[in-house]
Amino acid sequence: MPELPEVETVRRGLAPWLEGARIEKVTLHRENLRFPFPPGLKEKLEGQIVRHVGRRAKYLLMELSGGATLLSHLGMTGAYRFAEHPIDKPPRYYELEPVPKHDHMVWEISHPVHGRSHLIYADPRRFGFVDYYEDITQSPYLKGLGPEPLGNEFNVESLSGALKGKKSPIKAALLDQRVVAGLGNIYVAEALHRAHIHPTALAGSLLTEEGAPKPALEALVGATRQVLIEAIEVGGSTLRDFRNAEGGSGYFQHRFAVYDREGQPCPTPGCTGTIERIVQSGRSTFFCPVCQVLP
Ligand SMILES: [Zn+2]
């Protein structure tokens, strides 16, 4: 499942080609993805200009000239691509092998600089969805989301407030979208490893009895940012069917320190540990039992 870095990579791939483009024609090849397409979506989108392609947590937010916003979630296998690129087309656009039966939504767009092309949303497993809001602040998907981990609101103070007194394992706390938005199984594992925190540590144990953040909590804030920034820099992971908007795939997975590396040596300098896998809340957790400790 795409996590924040993958969605951000898609956003960065879409933005230069889509911002400023007019949506000329919308074709929906089916009535639903995970959920039905919003009623009248075709008519609502046609004629509007995409002003901005943004992101909140794992949601792409396409802000339209009429003031509305199209929210898009990629689910497990959702991907955007441009069917053709008029000018300065990077070679990798040509490497795509479209499977038309999975192309569920197609926009014919015209861009003042790049000319006409098609933006296609494909999603073989159809766990993705789109929704349309005249006022995006009314979207239930965005309500209650915690701070963006790369934004200023995510810091030692805010994380201390969110973890204080929590009896759940730190891994579960970080997966809770109200604590911090956009993190999933992969980057939580990576952040905990980098901060040297054992995934079973109770979230509240990262604070002293007086409620002050321990060094581990401070390390966790920095580690979370760092693993995300590094993943975005290399274009997200290549897990499952993730593809960025340019049809290429990232290669951060080659640099995972613990995720999916059970039985391999811990990459922490000087550490002699071997990566282990346990199951927490029904999902795999990868960690090093030597350098990841209880705070
Ligand atoms: Zn280790």
CSV table of C-alpha atoms and ligand atoms in Angstrom, one decimal:
chain,number,residue,atom,x,y,z
A,1,MET,CA,0.0,0.0,0.0
A,2,PRO,CA,1.4,3.4,-0.9
A,3,GLU,CA,2.4,5.4,2.1
A,4,LEU,CA,3.1,9.0,2.4
A,5,PRO,CA,6.4,9.0,0.4
A,6,GLU,CA,4.8,7.2,-2.5
A,7,VAL,CA,1.8,9.5,-2.6
A,8,GLU,CA,4.1,12.5,-2.3
A,9,THR,CA,6.1,11.1,-5.2
A,10,VAL,CA,2.9,10.8,-7.3
A,11,ARG,CA,2.0,14.4,-6.4
A,12,ARG,CA,5.3,15.7,-7.5
A,13,GLY,CA,5.0,13.8,-10.8
A,14,LEU,CA,1.5,15.1,-11.5
A,15,ALA,CA,1.9,18.7,-10.4
A,16,PRO,CA,4.0,20.2,-13.2
A,17,TRP,CA,1.9,18.6,-15.9
A,18,LEU,CA,-1.5,19.0,-14.3
A,19,GLU,CA,-1.4,22.4,-12.6
A,20,GLY,CA,-2.9,24.9,-15.0
A,21,ALA,CA,-4.5,22.2,-17.2
A,22,ARG,CA,-8.1,22.4,-18.2
A,23,ILE,CA,-10.2,19.2,-17.9
A,24,GLU,CA,-11.8,19.0,-21.3
A,25,LYS,CA,-13.5,15.7,-21.1
A,26,VAL,CA,-13.9,13.0,-18.4
A,27,THR,CA,-14.7,9.4,-19.2
A,28,LEU,CA,-15.6,6.9,-16.4
A,29,HIS,CA,-15.3,3.3,-17.5
A,30,ARG,CA,-17.2,2.0,-14.5
A,31,GLU,CA,-19.5,3.3,-11.8
A,32,ASN,CA,-17.3,2.6,-8.8
A,33,LEU,CA,-13.9,2.0,-7.4
A,34,ARG,CA,-13.9,1.1,-3.7
A,35,PHE,CA,-16.9,3.4,-3.6
A,36,PRO,CA,-19.2,4.7,-6.3
A,37,PHE,CA,-17.9,7.7,-8.2
A,38,PRO,CA,-19.6,10.9,-6.8
A,39,PRO,CA,-22.9,11.7,-8.6
A,40,GLY,CA,-22.3,14.0,-11.6
A,41,LEU,CA,-18.5,13.8,-11.3
A,42,LYS,CA,-18.0,14.0,-15.1
A,43,GLU,CA,-20.1,17.1,-15.4
A,44,LYS,CA,-18.6,18.7,-12.3
A,45,LEU,CA,-15.0,18.2,-13.5
A,46,GLU,CA,-15.4,19.1,-17.2
A,47,GLY,CA,-14.4,22.7,-17.9
A,48,GLN,CA,-12.5,23.2,-14.7
A,49,ILE,CA,-8.8,24.0,-14.4
A,50,VAL,CA,-6.6,22.2,-11.9
A,51,ARG,CA,-5.1,25.0,-9.9
A,52,HIS,CA,-3.0,22.9,-7.5
A,53,VAL,CA,-2.1,19.3,-6.8
A,54,GLY,CA,-1.7,19.0,-3.0
A,55,ARG,CA,-1.5,16.2,-0.5
A,56,ARG,CA,-2.7,15.6,3.1
A,57,ALA,CA,-1.6,12.3,4.7
A,58,LYS,CA,-2.1,9.7,1.9
A,59,TYR,CA,-4.8,11.8,0.0
A,60,LEU,CA,-4.1,13.6,-3.2
A,61,LEU,CA,-6.0,16.9,-3.3
A,62,MET,CA,-6.6,18.4,-6.7
A,63,GLU,CA,-7.9,22.0,-6.2
A,64,LEU,CA,-10.1,23.2,-9.0
A,65,SER,CA,-10.8,26.6,-10.4
A,66,GLY,CA,-14.4,26.6,-9.2
A,67,GLY,CA,-13.2,26.3,-5.6
A,68,ALA,CA,-14.0,22.6,-5.2
A,69,THR,CA,-11.4,19.9,-4.5
A,70,LEU,CA,-11.1,16.3,-5.9
A,71,LEU,CA,-9.8,14.0,-3.2
A,72,SER,CA,-8.0,10.9,-4.5
A,73,HIS,CA,-6.8,7.9,-2.5
A,74,LEU,CA,-4.7,5.3,-4.3
A,75,GLY,CA,-5.8,2.3,-2.2
A,76,MET,CA,-3.5,-0.7,-2.8
A,77,THR,CA,-2.8,-0.4,-6.6
A,78,GLY,CA,-4.1,2.9,-7.8
A,79,ALA,CA,-1.8,4.8,-10.2
A,80,TYR,CA,-2.0,7.9,-12.4
A,81,ARG,CA,-0.2,8.2,-15.7
A,82,PHE,CA,-0.3,10.4,-18.7
A,83,ALA,CA,-1.2,8.5,-21.9
A,84,GLU,CA,1.0,10.8,-24.1
A,85,HIS,CA,3.1,13.8,-23.5
A,86,PRO,CA,3.2,16.5,-26.1
A,87,ILE,CA,6.6,18.0,-25.4
A,88,ASP,CA,9.7,17.3,-23.4
A,89,LYS,CA,8.3,13.9,-22.7
A,90,PRO,CA,10.6,11.9,-20.5
A,91,PRO,CA,11.5,8.6,-22.2
A,92,ARG,CA,10.0,6.5,-19.4
A,93,TYR,CA,6.5,7.6,-20.2
A,94,TYR,CA,6.8,5.4,-23.3
A,95,GLU,CA,7.7,2.3,-21.3
A,96,LEU,CA,4.3,2.0,-19.8
A,97,GLU,CA,2.3,-1.0,-20.8
A,98,PRO,CA,-1.3,0.1,-20.2
A,99,VAL,CA,-3.9,-2.5,-19.4
A,100,PRO,CA,-7.0,-0.8,-20.7
A,101,LYS,CA,-9.4,-2.9,-18.6
A,102,HIS,CA,-7.9,-1.3,-15.4
A,103,ASP,CA,-8.1,2.3,-16.8
A,104,HIS,CA,-11.2,3.4,-14.8
A,105,MET,CA,-11.1,7.2,-15.2
A,106,VAL,CA,-9.6,9.1,-18.1
A,107,TRP,CA,-9.3,12.9,-18.4
A,108,GLU,CA,-8.6,14.6,-21.6
A,109,ILE,CA,-6.7,17.7,-20.6
A,110,SER,CA,-5.2,20.8,-22.3
A,111,HIS,CA,-2.4,22.6,-20.7
A,112,PRO,CA,-1.4,26.1,-21.8
A,113,VAL,CA,2.3,25.1,-22.1
A,114,HIS,CA,2.3,21.3,-22.5
A,115,GLY,CA,-0.7,21.1,-24.8
A,116,ARG,CA,-3.2,18.2,-24.9
A,117,SER,CA,-2.8,14.8,-23.2
A,118,HIS,CA,-4.7,12.3,-21.3
A,119,LEU,CA,-4.5,11.6,-17.6
A,120,ILE,CA,-5.5,8.1,-16.7
A,121,TYR,CA,-6.3,6.6,-13.4
A,122,ALA,CA,-5.8,2.8,-13.3
A,123,ASP,CA,-6.4,0.6,-10.4
A,124,PRO,CA,-6.4,-3.2,-10.8
A,125,ARG,CA,-7.7,-4.1,-7.4
A,126,ARG,CA,-9.9,-1.0,-7.0
A,127,PHE,CA,-9.3,-0.2,-3.4
A,128,GLY,CA,-8.7,3.4,-4.4
A,129,PHE,CA,-11.4,6.0,-4.6
A,130,VAL,CA,-12.1,9.6,-5.5
A,131,ASP,CA,-14.5,12.1,-3.8
A,132,TYR,CA,-15.5,15.6,-4.7
A,133,TYR,CA,-16.0,18.4,-2.2
A,134,GLU,CA,-17.1,22.0,-2.7
A,135,ASP,CA,-15.5,22.6,0.6
A,136,ILE,CA,-12.6,20.2,1.3
A,137,THR,CA,-12.6,21.0,5.0
A,138,GLN,CA,-15.9,19.1,5.2
A,139,SER,CA,-14.3,15.9,4.0
A,140,PRO,CA,-14.7,13.2,6.7
A,141,TYR,CA,-11.4,11.7,5.5
A,142,LEU,CA,-9.4,14.7,6.6
A,143,LYS,CA,-11.2,15.3,9.9
A,144,GLY,CA,-9.3,14.3,13.0
A,145,LEU,CA,-6.0,13.7,11.1
A,146,GLY,CA,-2.9,14.3,13.1
A,147,PRO,CA,-0.1,16.6,12.0
A,148,GLU,CA,1.8,16.1,8.8
A,149,PRO,CA,5.1,14.4,9.8
A,150,LEU,CA,7.0,16.7,7.5
A,151,GLY,CA,5.2,19.8,8.6
A,152,ASN,CA,6.1,22.2,11.5
A,153,GLU,CA,3.1,20.9,13.6
A,154,PHE,CA,4.8,17.6,14.1
A,155,ASN,CA,7.4,18.2,16.8
A,156,VAL,CA,8.6,16.9,20.2
A,157,GLU,CA,5.8,18.9,21.9
A,158,SER,CA,2.9,17.7,19.7
A,159,LEU,CA,4.1,14.1,19.8
A,160,SER,CA,4.6,14.2,23.6
A,161,GLY,CA,1.0,15.4,23.9
A,162,ALA,CA,-0.3,12.6,21.7
A,163,LEU,CA,1.6,9.8,23.4
A,164,LYS,CA,1.3,10.9,27.0
A,165,GLY,CA,-0.3,8.2,29.2
A,166,LYS,CA,-0.9,5.9,26.2
A,167,LYS,CA,-0.8,2.3,27.0
A,168,SER,CA,-0.6,1.0,23.5
A,169,PRO,CA,2.7,-0.1,21.9
A,170,ILE,CA,4.5,2.7,20.2
A,171,LYS,CA,4.2,1.0,16.9
A,172,ALA,CA,0.4,1.0,17.1
A,173,ALA,CA,0.4,4.6,18.3
A,174,LEU,CA,2.4,5.8,15.2
A,175,LEU,CA,0.0,3.9,12.9
A,176,ASP,CA,-2.9,5.9,14.5
A,177,GLN,CA,-3.6,8.6,12.0
A,178,ARG,CA,-4.8,10.9,14.8
A,179,VAL,CA,-1.3,10.8,16.3
A,180,VAL,CA,0.6,11.5,13.1
A,181,ALA,CA,-0.9,11.4,9.5
A,182,GLY,CA,0.3,9.3,6.7
A,183,LEU,CA,2.5,6.7,8.3
A,184,GLY,CA,2.1,3.0,7.6
A,185,ASN,CA,3.7,-0.3,8.5
A,186,ILE,CA,6.9,0.3,6.5
A,187,TYR,CA,8.0,3.7,7.6
A,188,VAL,CA,6.9,3.2,11.2
A,189,ALA,CA,9.3,0.2,11.3
A,190,GLU,CA,12.1,2.2,9.8
A,191,ALA,CA,11.6,5.2,12.0
A,192,LEU,CA,11.6,3.1,15.2
A,193,HIS,CA,14.7,1.3,14.1
A,194,ARG,CA,16.5,4.6,13.3
A,195,ALA,CA,15.4,6.0,16.7
A,196,HIS,CA,16.6,2.7,18.4
A,197,ILE,CA,13.1,2.2,20.0
A,198,HIS,CA,11.7,-1.3,20.5
A,199,PRO,CA,8.4,-1.6,18.7
A,200,THR,CA,6.7,-3.1,21.8
A,201,ALA,CA,7.6,-0.2,24.1
A,202,LEU,CA,4.5,1.4,25.5
A,203,ALA,CA,3.8,4.8,23.8
A,204,GLY,CA,3.6,6.5,27.2
A,205,SER,CA,7.0,5.2,28.2
A,206,LEU,CA,8.6,7.7,25.9
A,207,LEU,CA,7.8,10.3,28.5
A,208,THR,CA,9.0,10.6,32.1
A,209,GLU,CA,6.6,10.3,34.9
A,210,GLU,CA,6.5,14.1,35.0
A,211,GLY,CA,5.4,14.1,31.4
A,212,ALA,CA,8.7,15.3,29.9
A,213,PRO,CA,9.9,13.8,26.6
A,214,LYS,CA,12.7,11.3,27.0
A,215,PRO,CA,15.6,11.4,24.5
A,216,ALA,CA,14.0,8.5,22.6
A,217,LEU,CA,10.9,10.6,21.8
A,218,GLU,CA,13.1,13.4,20.5
A,219,ALA,CA,15.0,10.9,18.4
A,220,LEU,CA,11.8,9.5,17.1
A,221,VAL,CA,10.6,12.9,15.7
A,222,GLY,CA,13.8,13.4,13.8
A,223,ALA,CA,14.0,9.7,12.6
A,224,THR,CA,10.4,9.9,11.3
A,225,ARG,CA,11.1,12.9,9.3
A,226,GLN,CA,14.4,11.6,8.0
A,227,VAL,CA,13.1,8.2,6.7
A,228,LEU,CA,10.3,10.0,4.9
A,229,ILE,CA,12.5,12.6,3.4
A,230,GLU,CA,15.0,10.0,2.1
A,231,ALA,CA,12.1,7.9,0.7
A,232,ILE,CA,10.7,10.8,-1.2
A,233,GLU,CA,14.1,11.7,-2.5
A,234,VAL,CA,14.4,8.3,-4.2
A,235,GLY,CA,10.8,8.3,-5.4
A,236,GLY,CA,9.0,6.1,-2.9
A,237,SER,CA,9.3,2.3,-2.7
A,238,THR,CA,8.6,-0.3,-5.3
A,239,LEU,CA,6.4,-2.4,-3.2
A,240,ARG,CA,3.5,-4.2,-4.8
A,241,ASP,CA,2.1,-2.3,-7.7
A,242,PHE,CA,3.1,1.1,-6.8
A,243,ARG,CA,4.1,3.3,-9.7
A,244,ASN,CA,4.8,7.0,-9.6
A,245,ALA,CA,2.9,9.4,-11.9
A,246,GLU,CA,5.7,9.2,-14.5
A,247,GLY,CA,5.3,5.4,-14.7
A,248,GLY,CA,8.7,4.8,-13.1
A,249,SER,CA,9.2,3.1,-9.8
A,250,GLY,CA,11.2,4.2,-6.9
A,251,TYR,CA,13.9,2.1,-5.2
A,252,PHE,CA,13.8,3.0,-1.6
A,253,GLN,CA,13.1,-0.7,-0.7
A,254,HIS,CA,16.7,-1.5,-1.4
A,255,ARG,CA,17.6,0.8,1.4
A,256,PHE,CA,15.1,-0.4,4.0
A,257,ALA,CA,17.0,-1.0,7.2
A,258,VAL,CA,14.5,-3.5,8.8
A,259,TYR,CA,11.3,-3.7,6.7
A,260,ASP,CA,11.1,-7.2,5.1
A,261,ARG,CA,14.6,-8.0,6.2
A,262,GLU,CA,14.0,-10.8,8.6
A,263,GLY,CA,17.1,-12.8,9.3
A,264,GLN,CA,19.5,-10.3,7.8
A,265,PRO,CA,22.2,-8.4,9.8
A,266,CYS,CA,21.2,-5.1,11.3
A,267,PRO,CA,22.7,-2.2,9.4
A,268,THR,CA,23.2,0.0,12.5
A,269,PRO,CA,27.0,0.6,12.6
A,270,GLY,CA,28.6,-1.6,15.3
A,271,CYS,CA,25.4,-3.6,15.9
A,272,THR,CA,25.6,-7.4,15.8
A,273,GLY,CA,21.9,-7.9,15.8
A,274,THR,CA,19.8,-9.9,13.3
A,275,ILE,CA,16.5,-8.4,12.1
A,276,GLU,CA,13.5,-10.2,13.6
A,277,ARG,CA,9.8,-10.3,12.7
A,278,ILE,CA,7.0,-10.3,15.1
A,279,VAL,CA,3.2,-9.8,14.6
A,280,GLN,CA,1.5,-6.8,16.3
A,281,SER,CA,-2.2,-6.2,15.8
A,282,GLY,CA,-2.2,-8.8,13.0
A,283,ARG,CA,0.6,-7.1,11.0
A,284,SER,CA,4.3,-7.8,10.7
A,285,THR,CA,6.8,-5.7,12.6
A,286,PHE,CA,10.5,-5.9,11.7
A,287,PHE,CA,13.0,-4.8,14.2
A,288,CYS,CA,16.5,-5.4,15.6
A,289,PRO,CA,16.3,-6.9,19.2
A,290,VAL,CA,19.8,-5.6,20.0
A,291,CYS,CA,19.9,-1.9,19.1
A,292,GLN,CA,16.2,-1.2,19.6
A,293,VAL,CA,15.5,-1.0,23.3
A,294,LEU,CA,12.8,0.1,25.7
A,295,PRO,CA,13.2,3.8,26.5
B,1,ZN,ZN,20.7,-3.4,15.5
